[in-house]
Amino acid sequence: MKRMIAWLPDRVDGRTRVVAWIYLAAQVMLVATGGAVRLTGSGLGCPTWPTCTADSFVNTPEMGIHGVIEFGNRALGGVLALLAIIAFLQVVKLYRTRRDLFLLTLIAGLGVPLQAIIGGLSVRTQLTWWVVGIHLIISIVLVALTTSYLVRVYATPGPRYRAVPGWYAALAYVTAAVVLITVLVGILTTGAGPHAGDQKTPRNGLNPEVLQHVHAIPAYVTFALTLVLVVAAFRVAGPGVRRFTQYLLAVELLQIVVGLIQANTGLPGVLVGVHMTLAALLTAVMTAVVLSLYSPVTAPRDPQDSAQDVVAA
């Protein structure tokens, strides 16, 4: 036990950064595989929970491809649980010096079993649309948390200050809020359409064609706000903000292209799955943009700067 404790990192090192990247990638992959479960009608491929069948923890050959897809998603959840433990152990000795990393891994780690419980509830309620929607929302929150952890792993510890004008920071936060609205409306849209689950899955009763147009409104507002962020970043922001806002714009362009194609080709399942995965990536990059608005306090600042600009690490 003492040897294990001694092996745990006492500072952020290469191991911490590698695990942080894998942790985020696995969270995004969970959204992608969860989309595959939904889009192939495999939500009840394992008809029981936590076991796959009444007599088997894993899927059986008789269950076919639906059993493979559903159990694969569950297995990835197990991998995420292991990653959550590893990430937490890598910063547990940094509780006093990097409390931000400690809290992020703790909260994200607690979200993993919560995600599993909601997933089990979705099976037991025969894929009720709002339970499935909560399942996806938790995944999006976990993507944001693991992105925050990854960004913080590379950040200089200590107090931070707002490195952009107040109006620019406000615009970034408004953009993040619109991104959240876009994702939520997208979940409602999926819950109304042909990919809400298998044929027996009850939909939410809303008009999917109307929701497609409603979903497009916050998406285009996000795109317009992002254009302003990108252009203004070259005048008022540092290289980190400029880089992440450009990544954000690239993801949104791809998301819009995929959305237009799927809307005009009868919503093919593959493209809907890509759209869902891009929503997770959009959340990740938007989170990185917000975090990049603040820089470490490494030099004396103008005394006229507001003390409110300085925030806890």
PDB file of C-alpha atoms in Angstrom, residues 65-196:
ATOM      1  CA  ILE A  65     -25.974  -7.101 -33.367  1.00  0.00           C
ATOM      2  CA  HIS A  66     -28.288  -5.126 -31.083  1.00  0.00           C
ATOM      3  CA  GLY A  67     -26.919  -6.941 -28.070  1.00  0.00           C
ATOM      4  CA  VAL A  68     -23.346  -6.269 -29.217  1.00  0.00           C
ATOM      5  CA  ILE A  69     -24.005  -2.541 -29.676  1.00  0.00           C
ATOM      6  CA  GLU A  70     -25.796  -2.074 -26.362  1.00  0.00           C
ATOM      7  CA  PHE A  71     -23.286  -4.100 -24.354  1.00  0.00           C
ATOM      8  CA  GLY A  72     -20.415  -2.271 -26.083  1.00  0.00           C
ATOM      9  CA  ASN A  73     -21.826   1.015 -24.826  1.00  0.00           C
ATOM     10  CA  ARG A  74     -22.122  -0.396 -21.326  1.00  0.00           C
ATOM     11  CA  ALA A  75     -18.558  -1.714 -21.485  1.00  0.00           C
ATOM     12  CA  LEU A  76     -17.298   1.752 -22.414  1.00  0.00           C
ATOM     13  CA  GLY A  77     -19.076   3.030 -19.325  1.00  0.00           C
ATOM     14  CA  GLY A  78     -16.993   0.571 -17.314  1.00  0.00           C
ATOM     15  CA  VAL A  79     -13.823   1.881 -18.965  1.00  0.00           C
ATOM     16  CA  LEU A  80     -14.875   5.406 -18.011  1.00  0.00           C
ATOM     17  CA  ALA A  81     -15.335   4.332 -14.397  1.00  0.00           C
ATOM     18  CA  LEU A  82     -11.768   3.005 -14.401  1.00  0.00           C
ATOM     19  CA  LEU A  83     -10.470   6.212 -16.004  1.00  0.00           C
ATOM     20  CA  ALA A  84     -12.321   8.283 -13.411  1.00  0.00           C
ATOM     21  CA  ILE A  85     -10.579   6.389 -10.615  1.00  0.00           C
ATOM     22  CA  ILE A  86      -7.160   6.700 -12.260  1.00  0.00           C
ATOM     23  CA  ALA A  87      -7.609  10.435 -12.897  1.00  0.00           C
ATOM     24  CA  PHE A  88      -8.646  10.996  -9.294  1.00  0.00           C
ATOM     25  CA  LEU A  89      -5.728   9.013  -7.893  1.00  0.00           C
ATOM     26  CA  GLN A  90      -3.302  10.996 -10.031  1.00  0.00           C
ATOM     27  CA  VAL A  91      -4.270  14.258  -8.330  1.00  0.00           C
ATOM     28  CA  VAL A  92      -5.276  13.071  -4.868  1.00  0.00           C
ATOM     29  CA  LYS A  93      -1.855  14.065  -3.480  1.00  0.00           C
ATOM     30  CA  LEU A  94      -2.308  17.515  -5.045  1.00  0.00           C
ATOM     31  CA  TYR A  95      -5.326  18.355  -2.894  1.00  0.00           C
ATOM     32  CA  ARG A  96      -3.689  21.429  -1.349  1.00  0.00           C
ATOM     33  CA  THR A  97      -1.703  22.727  -4.330  1.00  0.00           C
ATOM     34  CA  ARG A  98      -4.124  21.912  -7.175  1.00  0.00           C
ATOM     35  CA  ARG A  99      -7.538  21.805  -5.551  1.00  0.00           C
ATOM     36  CA  ASP A 100      -9.095  22.672  -8.915  1.00  0.00           C
ATOM     37  CA  LEU A 101      -7.885  19.368 -10.402  1.00  0.00           C
ATOM     38  CA  PHE A 102      -8.941  17.457  -7.297  1.00  0.00           C
ATOM     39  CA  LEU A 103     -12.497  18.834  -7.399  1.00  0.00           C
ATOM     40  CA  LEU A 104     -12.892  18.378 -11.161  1.00  0.00           C
ATOM     41  CA  THR A 105     -11.898  14.705 -11.033  1.00  0.00           C
ATOM     42  CA  LEU A 106     -14.079  14.142  -7.972  1.00  0.00           C
ATOM     43  CA  ILE A 107     -17.209  15.695  -9.530  1.00  0.00           C
ATOM     44  CA  ALA A 108     -16.655  14.045 -12.921  1.00  0.00           C
ATOM     45  CA  GLY A 109     -15.996  10.730 -11.197  1.00  0.00           C
ATOM     46  CA  LEU A 110     -19.274  10.943  -9.278  1.00  0.00           C
ATOM     47  CA  GLY A 111     -21.023  11.651 -12.576  1.00  0.00           C
ATOM     48  CA  VAL A 112     -19.959   8.304 -14.050  1.00  0.00           C
ATOM     49  CA  PRO A 113     -22.042   6.078 -11.705  1.00  0.00           C
ATOM     50  CA  LEU A 114     -24.905   8.582 -11.969  1.00  0.00           C
ATOM     51  CA  GLN A 115     -24.728   8.143 -15.738  1.00  0.00           C
ATOM     52  CA  ALA A 116     -24.859   4.358 -15.338  1.00  0.00           C
ATOM     53  CA  ILE A 117     -27.905   4.569 -13.056  1.00  0.00           C
ATOM     54  CA  ILE A 118     -29.782   6.827 -15.501  1.00  0.00           C
ATOM     55  CA  GLY A 119     -28.841   4.439 -18.318  1.00  0.00           C
ATOM     56  CA  GLY A 120     -30.298   1.559 -16.332  1.00  0.00           C
ATOM     57  CA  LEU A 121     -33.429   3.579 -15.649  1.00  0.00           C
ATOM     58  CA  SER A 122     -33.828   4.227 -19.382  1.00  0.00           C
ATOM     59  CA  VAL A 123     -33.819   0.462 -19.990  1.00  0.00           C
ATOM     60  CA  ARG A 124     -36.260  -0.227 -17.174  1.00  0.00           C
ATOM     61  CA  THR A 125     -38.632   2.482 -18.464  1.00  0.00           C
ATOM     62  CA  GLN A 126     -38.499   1.076 -22.011  1.00  0.00           C
ATOM     63  CA  LEU A 127     -36.462   4.006 -23.355  1.00  0.00           C
ATOM     64  CA  THR A 128     -38.775   6.791 -22.221  1.00  0.00           C
ATOM     65  CA  TRP A 129     -37.634   9.815 -24.238  1.00  0.00           C
ATOM     66  CA  TRP A 130     -37.059  12.197 -21.316  1.00  0.00           C
ATOM     67  CA  VAL A 131     -34.979   9.639 -19.401  1.00  0.00           C
ATOM     68  CA  VAL A 132     -32.860   9.067 -22.507  1.00  0.00           C
ATOM     69  CA  GLY A 133     -32.585  12.846 -22.849  1.00  0.00           C
ATOM     70  CA  ILE A 134     -31.299  13.195 -19.277  1.00  0.00           C
ATOM     71  CA  HIS A 135     -28.815  10.423 -20.059  1.00  0.00           C
ATOM     72  CA  LEU A 136     -27.408  12.513 -22.919  1.00  0.00           C
ATOM     73  CA  ILE A 137     -27.427  15.752 -20.898  1.00  0.00           C
ATOM     74  CA  ILE A 138     -25.290  14.122 -18.205  1.00  0.00           C
ATOM     75  CA  SER A 139     -22.865  13.008 -20.912  1.00  0.00           C
ATOM     76  CA  ILE A 140     -22.628  16.581 -22.197  1.00  0.00           C
ATOM     77  CA  VAL A 141     -21.956  17.863 -18.668  1.00  0.00           C
ATOM     78  CA  LEU A 142     -19.234  15.227 -18.222  1.00  0.00           C
ATOM     79  CA  VAL A 143     -17.652  16.289 -21.521  1.00  0.00           C
ATOM     80  CA  ALA A 144     -17.505  19.867 -20.201  1.00  0.00           C
ATOM     81  CA  LEU A 145     -16.002  18.708 -16.885  1.00  0.00           C
ATOM     82  CA  THR A 146     -13.330  16.527 -18.475  1.00  0.00           C
ATOM     83  CA  THR A 147     -12.488  19.324 -20.920  1.00  0.00           C
ATOM     84  CA  SER A 148     -12.056  21.660 -17.967  1.00  0.00           C
ATOM     85  CA  TYR A 149      -9.788  19.094 -16.344  1.00  0.00           C
ATOM     86  CA  LEU A 150      -7.691  18.740 -19.501  1.00  0.00           C
ATOM     87  CA  VAL A 151      -7.302  22.511 -19.905  1.00  0.00           C
ATOM     88  CA  ARG A 152      -6.449  22.936 -16.220  1.00  0.00           C
ATOM     89  CA  VAL A 153      -3.818  20.184 -16.391  1.00  0.00           C
ATOM     90  CA  TYR A 154      -1.867  22.352 -18.838  1.00  0.00           C
ATOM     91  CA  ALA A 155      -2.581  25.630 -17.025  1.00  0.00           C
ATOM     92  CA  THR A 156      -0.251  27.451 -14.681  1.00  0.00           C
ATOM     93  CA  PRO A 157      -1.608  27.080 -11.131  1.00  0.00           C
ATOM     94  CA  GLY A 158      -2.483  30.058  -8.981  1.00  0.00           C
ATOM     95  CA  PRO A 159      -4.777  33.106  -9.199  1.00  0.00           C
ATOM     96  CA  ARG A 160      -6.051  34.127 -12.599  1.00  0.00           C
ATOM     97  CA  TYR A 161      -7.326  37.349 -14.116  1.00  0.00           C
ATOM     98  CA  ARG A 162      -9.664  38.129 -16.955  1.00  0.00           C
ATOM     99  CA  ALA A 163      -7.385  38.649 -19.957  1.00  0.00           C
ATOM    100  CA  VAL A 164     -10.032  40.086 -22.299  1.00  0.00           C
ATOM    101  CA  PRO A 165     -12.350  43.113 -22.114  1.00  0.00           C
ATOM    102  CA  GLY A 166     -15.557  42.682 -20.151  1.00  0.00           C
ATOM    103  CA  TRP A 167     -17.752  42.905 -23.237  1.00  0.00           C
ATOM    104  CA  TYR A 168     -15.788  40.121 -24.937  1.00  0.00           C
ATOM    105  CA  ALA A 169     -16.093  37.833 -21.910  1.00  0.00           C
ATOM    106  CA  ALA A 170     -19.838  38.564 -21.742  1.00  0.00           C
ATOM    107  CA  LEU A 171     -20.191  37.712 -25.433  1.00  0.00           C
ATOM    108  CA  ALA A 172     -18.376  34.406 -24.874  1.00  0.00           C
ATOM    109  CA  TYR A 173     -20.680  33.500 -21.990  1.00  0.00           C
ATOM    110  CA  VAL A 174     -23.754  34.379 -24.059  1.00  0.00           C
ATOM    111  CA  THR A 175     -22.422  32.150 -26.836  1.00  0.00           C
ATOM    112  CA  ALA A 176     -21.957  29.312 -24.347  1.00  0.00           C
ATOM    113  CA  ALA A 177     -25.557  29.752 -23.171  1.00  0.00           C
ATOM    114  CA  VAL A 178     -26.839  29.604 -26.754  1.00  0.00           C
ATOM    115  CA  VAL A 179     -24.735  26.470 -27.353  1.00  0.00           C
ATOM    116  CA  LEU A 180     -26.482  24.879 -24.368  1.00  0.00           C
ATOM    117  CA  ILE A 181     -29.893  25.865 -25.752  1.00  0.00           C
ATOM    118  CA  THR A 182     -28.935  24.404 -29.138  1.00  0.00           C
ATOM    119  CA  VAL A 183     -27.985  21.078 -27.550  1.00  0.00           C
ATOM    120  CA  LEU A 184     -31.170  20.928 -25.453  1.00  0.00           C
ATOM    121  CA  VAL A 185     -33.416  21.676 -28.438  1.00  0.00           C
ATOM    122  CA  GLY A 186     -31.475  19.067 -30.409  1.00  0.00           C
ATOM    123  CA  ILE A 187     -32.307  16.480 -27.737  1.00  0.00           C
ATOM    124  CA  LEU A 188     -35.995  17.397 -27.987  1.00  0.00           C
ATOM    125  CA  THR A 189     -35.818  17.142 -31.771  1.00  0.00           C
ATOM    126  CA  THR A 190     -34.298  13.673 -31.655  1.00  0.00           C
ATOM    127  CA  GLY A 191     -36.885  12.578 -29.098  1.00  0.00           C
ATOM    128  CA  ALA A 192     -39.651  13.530 -31.535  1.00  0.00           C
ATOM    129  CA  GLY A 193     -38.208  11.989 -34.692  1.00  0.00           C
ATOM    130  CA  PRO A 194     -37.565   8.563 -36.179  1.00  0.00           C
ATOM    131  CA  HIS A 195     -34.347   8.064 -34.203  1.00  0.00           C
ATOM    132  CA  ALA A 196     -35.835   8.366 -30.718  1.00  0.00           C
TER     133      ALA A 196
END
